[in-house]
PDB file of C-alpha atoms in Angstrom:
ATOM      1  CA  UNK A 164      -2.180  19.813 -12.921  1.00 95.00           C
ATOM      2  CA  UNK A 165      -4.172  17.842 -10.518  1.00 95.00           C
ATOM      3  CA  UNK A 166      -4.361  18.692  -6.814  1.00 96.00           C
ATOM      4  CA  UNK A 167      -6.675  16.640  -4.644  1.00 94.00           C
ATOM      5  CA  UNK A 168      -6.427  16.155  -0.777  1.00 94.00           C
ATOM      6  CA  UNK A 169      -7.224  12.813   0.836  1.00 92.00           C
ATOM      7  CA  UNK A 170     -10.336  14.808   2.404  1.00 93.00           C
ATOM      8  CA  UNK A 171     -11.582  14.759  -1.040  1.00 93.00           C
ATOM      9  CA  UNK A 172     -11.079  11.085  -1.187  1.00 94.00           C
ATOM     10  CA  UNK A 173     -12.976   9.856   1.848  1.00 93.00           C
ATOM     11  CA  UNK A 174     -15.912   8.008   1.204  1.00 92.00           C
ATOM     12  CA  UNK A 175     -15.353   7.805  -2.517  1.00 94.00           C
ATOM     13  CA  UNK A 176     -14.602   4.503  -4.476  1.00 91.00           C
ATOM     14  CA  UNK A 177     -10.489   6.090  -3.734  1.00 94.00           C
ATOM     15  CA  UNK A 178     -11.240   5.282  -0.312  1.00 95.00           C
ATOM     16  CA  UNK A 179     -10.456   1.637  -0.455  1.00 92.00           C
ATOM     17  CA  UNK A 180     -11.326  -0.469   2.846  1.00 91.00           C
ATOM     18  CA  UNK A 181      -9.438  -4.385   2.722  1.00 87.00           C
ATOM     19  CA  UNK A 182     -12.117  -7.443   2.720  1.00 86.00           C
ATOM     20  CA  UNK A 183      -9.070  -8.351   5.804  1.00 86.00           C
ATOM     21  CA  UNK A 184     -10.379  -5.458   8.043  1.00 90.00           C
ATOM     22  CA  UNK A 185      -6.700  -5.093   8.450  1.00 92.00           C
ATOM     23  CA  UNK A 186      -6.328  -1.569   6.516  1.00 92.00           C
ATOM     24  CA  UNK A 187      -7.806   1.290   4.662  1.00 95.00           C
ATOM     25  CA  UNK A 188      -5.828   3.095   2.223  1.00 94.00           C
ATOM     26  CA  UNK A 189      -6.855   6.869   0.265  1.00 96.00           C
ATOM     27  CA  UNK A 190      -5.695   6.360  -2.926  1.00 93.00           C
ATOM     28  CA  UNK A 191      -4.564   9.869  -4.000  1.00 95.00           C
ATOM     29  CA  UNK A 192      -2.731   9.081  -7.417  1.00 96.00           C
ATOM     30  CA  UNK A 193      -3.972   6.353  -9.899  1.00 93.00           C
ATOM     31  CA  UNK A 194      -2.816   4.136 -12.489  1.00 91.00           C
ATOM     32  CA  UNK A 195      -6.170   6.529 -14.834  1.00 91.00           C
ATOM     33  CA  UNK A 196      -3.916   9.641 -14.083  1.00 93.00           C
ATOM     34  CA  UNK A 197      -1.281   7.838 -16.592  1.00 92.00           C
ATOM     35  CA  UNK A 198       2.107   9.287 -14.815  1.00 94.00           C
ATOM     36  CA  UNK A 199       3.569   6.001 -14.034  1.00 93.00           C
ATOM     37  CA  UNK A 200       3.404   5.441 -10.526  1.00 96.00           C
ATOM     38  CA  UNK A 201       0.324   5.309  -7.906  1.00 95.00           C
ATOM     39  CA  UNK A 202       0.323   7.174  -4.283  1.00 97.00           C
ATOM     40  CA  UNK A 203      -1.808   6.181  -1.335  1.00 94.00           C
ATOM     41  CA  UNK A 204      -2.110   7.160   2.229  1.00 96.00           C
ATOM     42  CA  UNK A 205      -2.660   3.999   4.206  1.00 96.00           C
ATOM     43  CA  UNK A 206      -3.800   3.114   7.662  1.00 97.00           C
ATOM     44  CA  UNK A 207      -3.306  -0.197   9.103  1.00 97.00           C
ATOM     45  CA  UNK A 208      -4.593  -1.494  12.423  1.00 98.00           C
ATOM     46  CA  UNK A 209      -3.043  -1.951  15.462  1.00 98.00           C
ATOM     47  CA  UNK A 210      -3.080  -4.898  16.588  1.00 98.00           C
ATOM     48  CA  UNK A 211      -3.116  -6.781  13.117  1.00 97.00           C
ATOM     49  CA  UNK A 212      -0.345  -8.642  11.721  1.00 95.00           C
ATOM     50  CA  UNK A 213      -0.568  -8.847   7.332  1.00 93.00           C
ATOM     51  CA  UNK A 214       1.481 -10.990   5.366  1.00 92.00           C
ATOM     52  CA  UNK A 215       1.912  -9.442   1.964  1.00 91.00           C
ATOM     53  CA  UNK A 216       3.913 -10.111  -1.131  1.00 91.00           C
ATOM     54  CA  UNK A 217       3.834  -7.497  -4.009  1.00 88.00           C
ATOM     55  CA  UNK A 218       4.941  -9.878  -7.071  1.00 86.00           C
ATOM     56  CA  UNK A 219       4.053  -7.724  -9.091  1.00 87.00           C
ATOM     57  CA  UNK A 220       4.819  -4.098  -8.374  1.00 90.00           C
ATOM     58  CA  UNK A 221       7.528  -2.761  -6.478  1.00 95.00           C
ATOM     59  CA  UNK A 222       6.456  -0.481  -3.652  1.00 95.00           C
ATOM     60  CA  UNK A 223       8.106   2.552  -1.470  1.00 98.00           C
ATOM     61  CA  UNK A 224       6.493   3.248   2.456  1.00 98.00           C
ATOM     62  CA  UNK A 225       7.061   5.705   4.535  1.00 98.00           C
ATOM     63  CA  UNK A 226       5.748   5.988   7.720  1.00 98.00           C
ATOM     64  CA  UNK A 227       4.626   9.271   9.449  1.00 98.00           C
ATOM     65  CA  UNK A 228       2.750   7.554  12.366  1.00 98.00           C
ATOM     66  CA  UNK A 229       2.495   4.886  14.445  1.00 98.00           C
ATOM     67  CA  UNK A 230       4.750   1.749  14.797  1.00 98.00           C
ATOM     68  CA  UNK A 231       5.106  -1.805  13.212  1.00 98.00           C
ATOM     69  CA  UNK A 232       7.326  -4.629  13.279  1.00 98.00           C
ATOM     70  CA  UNK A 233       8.121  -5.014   9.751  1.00 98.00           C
ATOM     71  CA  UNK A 234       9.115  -8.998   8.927  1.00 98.00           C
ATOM     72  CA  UNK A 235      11.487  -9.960   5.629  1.00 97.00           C
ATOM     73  CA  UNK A 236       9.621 -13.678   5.407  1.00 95.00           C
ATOM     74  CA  UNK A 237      12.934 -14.374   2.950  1.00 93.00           C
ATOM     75  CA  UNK A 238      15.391 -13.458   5.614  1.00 96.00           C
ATOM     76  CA  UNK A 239      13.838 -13.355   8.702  1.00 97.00           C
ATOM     77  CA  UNK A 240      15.178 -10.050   9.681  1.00 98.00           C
ATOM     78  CA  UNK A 241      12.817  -8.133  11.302  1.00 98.00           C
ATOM     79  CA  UNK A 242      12.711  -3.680  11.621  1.00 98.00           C
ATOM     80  CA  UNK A 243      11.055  -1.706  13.929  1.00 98.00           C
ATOM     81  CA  UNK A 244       9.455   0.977  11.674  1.00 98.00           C
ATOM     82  CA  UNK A 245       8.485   4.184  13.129  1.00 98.00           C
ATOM     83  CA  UNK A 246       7.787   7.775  11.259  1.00 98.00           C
ATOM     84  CA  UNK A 247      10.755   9.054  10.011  1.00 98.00           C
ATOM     85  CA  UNK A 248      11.308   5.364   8.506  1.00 98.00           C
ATOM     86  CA  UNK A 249      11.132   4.294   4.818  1.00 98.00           C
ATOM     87  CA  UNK A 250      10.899   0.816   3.256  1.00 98.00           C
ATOM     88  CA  UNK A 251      11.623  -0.374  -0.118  1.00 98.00           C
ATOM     89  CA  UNK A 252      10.488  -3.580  -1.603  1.00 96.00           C
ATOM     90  CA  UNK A 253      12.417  -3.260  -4.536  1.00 95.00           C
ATOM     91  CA  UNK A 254      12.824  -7.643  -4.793  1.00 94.00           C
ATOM     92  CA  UNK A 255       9.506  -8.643  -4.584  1.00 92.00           C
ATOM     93  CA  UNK A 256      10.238  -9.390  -0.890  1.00 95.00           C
ATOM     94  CA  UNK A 257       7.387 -11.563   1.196  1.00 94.00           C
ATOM     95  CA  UNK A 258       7.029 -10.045   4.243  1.00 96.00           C
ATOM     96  CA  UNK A 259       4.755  -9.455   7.155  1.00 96.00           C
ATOM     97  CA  UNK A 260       3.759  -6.240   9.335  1.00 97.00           C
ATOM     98  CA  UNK A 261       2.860  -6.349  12.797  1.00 98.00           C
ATOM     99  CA  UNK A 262       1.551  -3.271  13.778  1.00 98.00           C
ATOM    100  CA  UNK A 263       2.041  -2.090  17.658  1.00 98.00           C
ATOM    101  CA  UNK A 264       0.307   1.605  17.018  1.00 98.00           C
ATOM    102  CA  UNK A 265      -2.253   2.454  14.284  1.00 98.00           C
ATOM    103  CA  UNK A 266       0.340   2.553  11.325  1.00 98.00           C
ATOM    104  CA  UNK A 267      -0.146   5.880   9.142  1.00 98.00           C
ATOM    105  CA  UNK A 268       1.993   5.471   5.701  1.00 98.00           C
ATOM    106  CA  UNK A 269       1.991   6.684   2.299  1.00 98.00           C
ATOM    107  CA  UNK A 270       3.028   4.247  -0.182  1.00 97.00           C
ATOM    108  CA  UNK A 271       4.289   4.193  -4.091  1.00 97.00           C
ATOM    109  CA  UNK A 272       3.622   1.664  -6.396  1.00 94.00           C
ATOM    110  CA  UNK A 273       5.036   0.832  -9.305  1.00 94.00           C
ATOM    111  CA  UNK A 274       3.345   0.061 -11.688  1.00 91.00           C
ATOM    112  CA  UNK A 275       0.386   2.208 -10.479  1.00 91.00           C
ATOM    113  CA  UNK A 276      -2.520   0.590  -8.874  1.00 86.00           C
ATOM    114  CA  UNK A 277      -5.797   0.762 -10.774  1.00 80.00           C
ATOM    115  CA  UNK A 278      -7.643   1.340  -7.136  1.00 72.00           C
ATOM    116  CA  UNK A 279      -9.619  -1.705  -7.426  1.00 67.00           C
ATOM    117  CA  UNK A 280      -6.400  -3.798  -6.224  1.00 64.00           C
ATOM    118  CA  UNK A 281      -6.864  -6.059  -2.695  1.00 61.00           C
ATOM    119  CA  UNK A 282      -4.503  -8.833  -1.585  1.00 64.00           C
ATOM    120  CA  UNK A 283      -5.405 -12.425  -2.543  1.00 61.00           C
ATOM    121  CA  UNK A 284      -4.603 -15.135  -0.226  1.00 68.00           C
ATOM    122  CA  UNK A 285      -0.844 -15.509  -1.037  1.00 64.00           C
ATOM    123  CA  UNK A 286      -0.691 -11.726  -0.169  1.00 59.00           C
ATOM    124  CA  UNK A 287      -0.657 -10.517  -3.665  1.00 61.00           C
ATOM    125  CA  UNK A 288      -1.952  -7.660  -5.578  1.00 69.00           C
ATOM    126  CA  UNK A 289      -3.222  -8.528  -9.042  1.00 57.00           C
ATOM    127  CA  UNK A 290      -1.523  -6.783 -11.953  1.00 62.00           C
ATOM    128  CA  UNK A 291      -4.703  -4.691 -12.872  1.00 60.00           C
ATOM    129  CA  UNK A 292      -4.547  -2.122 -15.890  1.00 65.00           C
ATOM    130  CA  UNK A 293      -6.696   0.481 -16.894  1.00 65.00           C
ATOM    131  CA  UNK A 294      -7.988   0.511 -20.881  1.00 65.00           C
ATOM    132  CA  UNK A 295      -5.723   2.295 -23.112  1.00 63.00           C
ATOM    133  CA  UNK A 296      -7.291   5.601 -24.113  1.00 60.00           C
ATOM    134  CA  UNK A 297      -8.249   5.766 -27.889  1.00 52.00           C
TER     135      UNK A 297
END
């Protein structure tokens, strides 16, 4: 059993800052933990806008504060997402977040983040693994 609060993770190499100054995300379950699936609390700035495009994992947010304009670059639609409100970007979907109000969020990837992960210039997260325990 592991049970860690994101207190514990603040100012530890789980506290993950983006080289975009757009976000900063407490990474509270890793791809080392081996269970499948990572879980992160995320901040992102207001006033920022993000274009990201997870190609490679598939990820679940849910918002418990704050407000963004979330964009489907694919479709165009556009969602107001406010706590309460969950997204799924279970097609790979390039989209774009706008936040209005310091945007509070924890997020699920699959397949887990290694921690080290930081979008690339298309908006990407590299597919990052951790070494397979002998």
């Amino acid at each position: 059993m592991i049970v860690r609060s994101f207190k514990d993770i603040e100012g530890t190499d789980r506290h993950v800052r983006s080289k975009s100054g757009t976000w900063e995300s407490k990474r509270i379950v890793l791809a080392k933990e081996r269970v499948g699936f990572s879980v992160h609390e995320t901040i992102l700035y207001a006033g920022t806008t993000t274009d990201m495009w997870y190609a490679n994992h598939i990820e679940a947010v849910v918002c418990t504060r704050g407000e963004a304009e979330l964009t489907d670059r694919e479709t165009g639609r556009s969602y107001t997402i406010t706590p309460g409100t969950m997204y799924l970007l279970n097609g790979h979907e390039r989209h774009t977040l706008r936040v209005k109000e310091d945007f509070h969020c924890i997020c699920v990837f699959n397949p887990p983040v290694t921690g080290r992960e930081d979008h690339d210039e298309n908006g990407v997260y590299p597919l990052l693994t951790e070494p397979e325990e002998v």
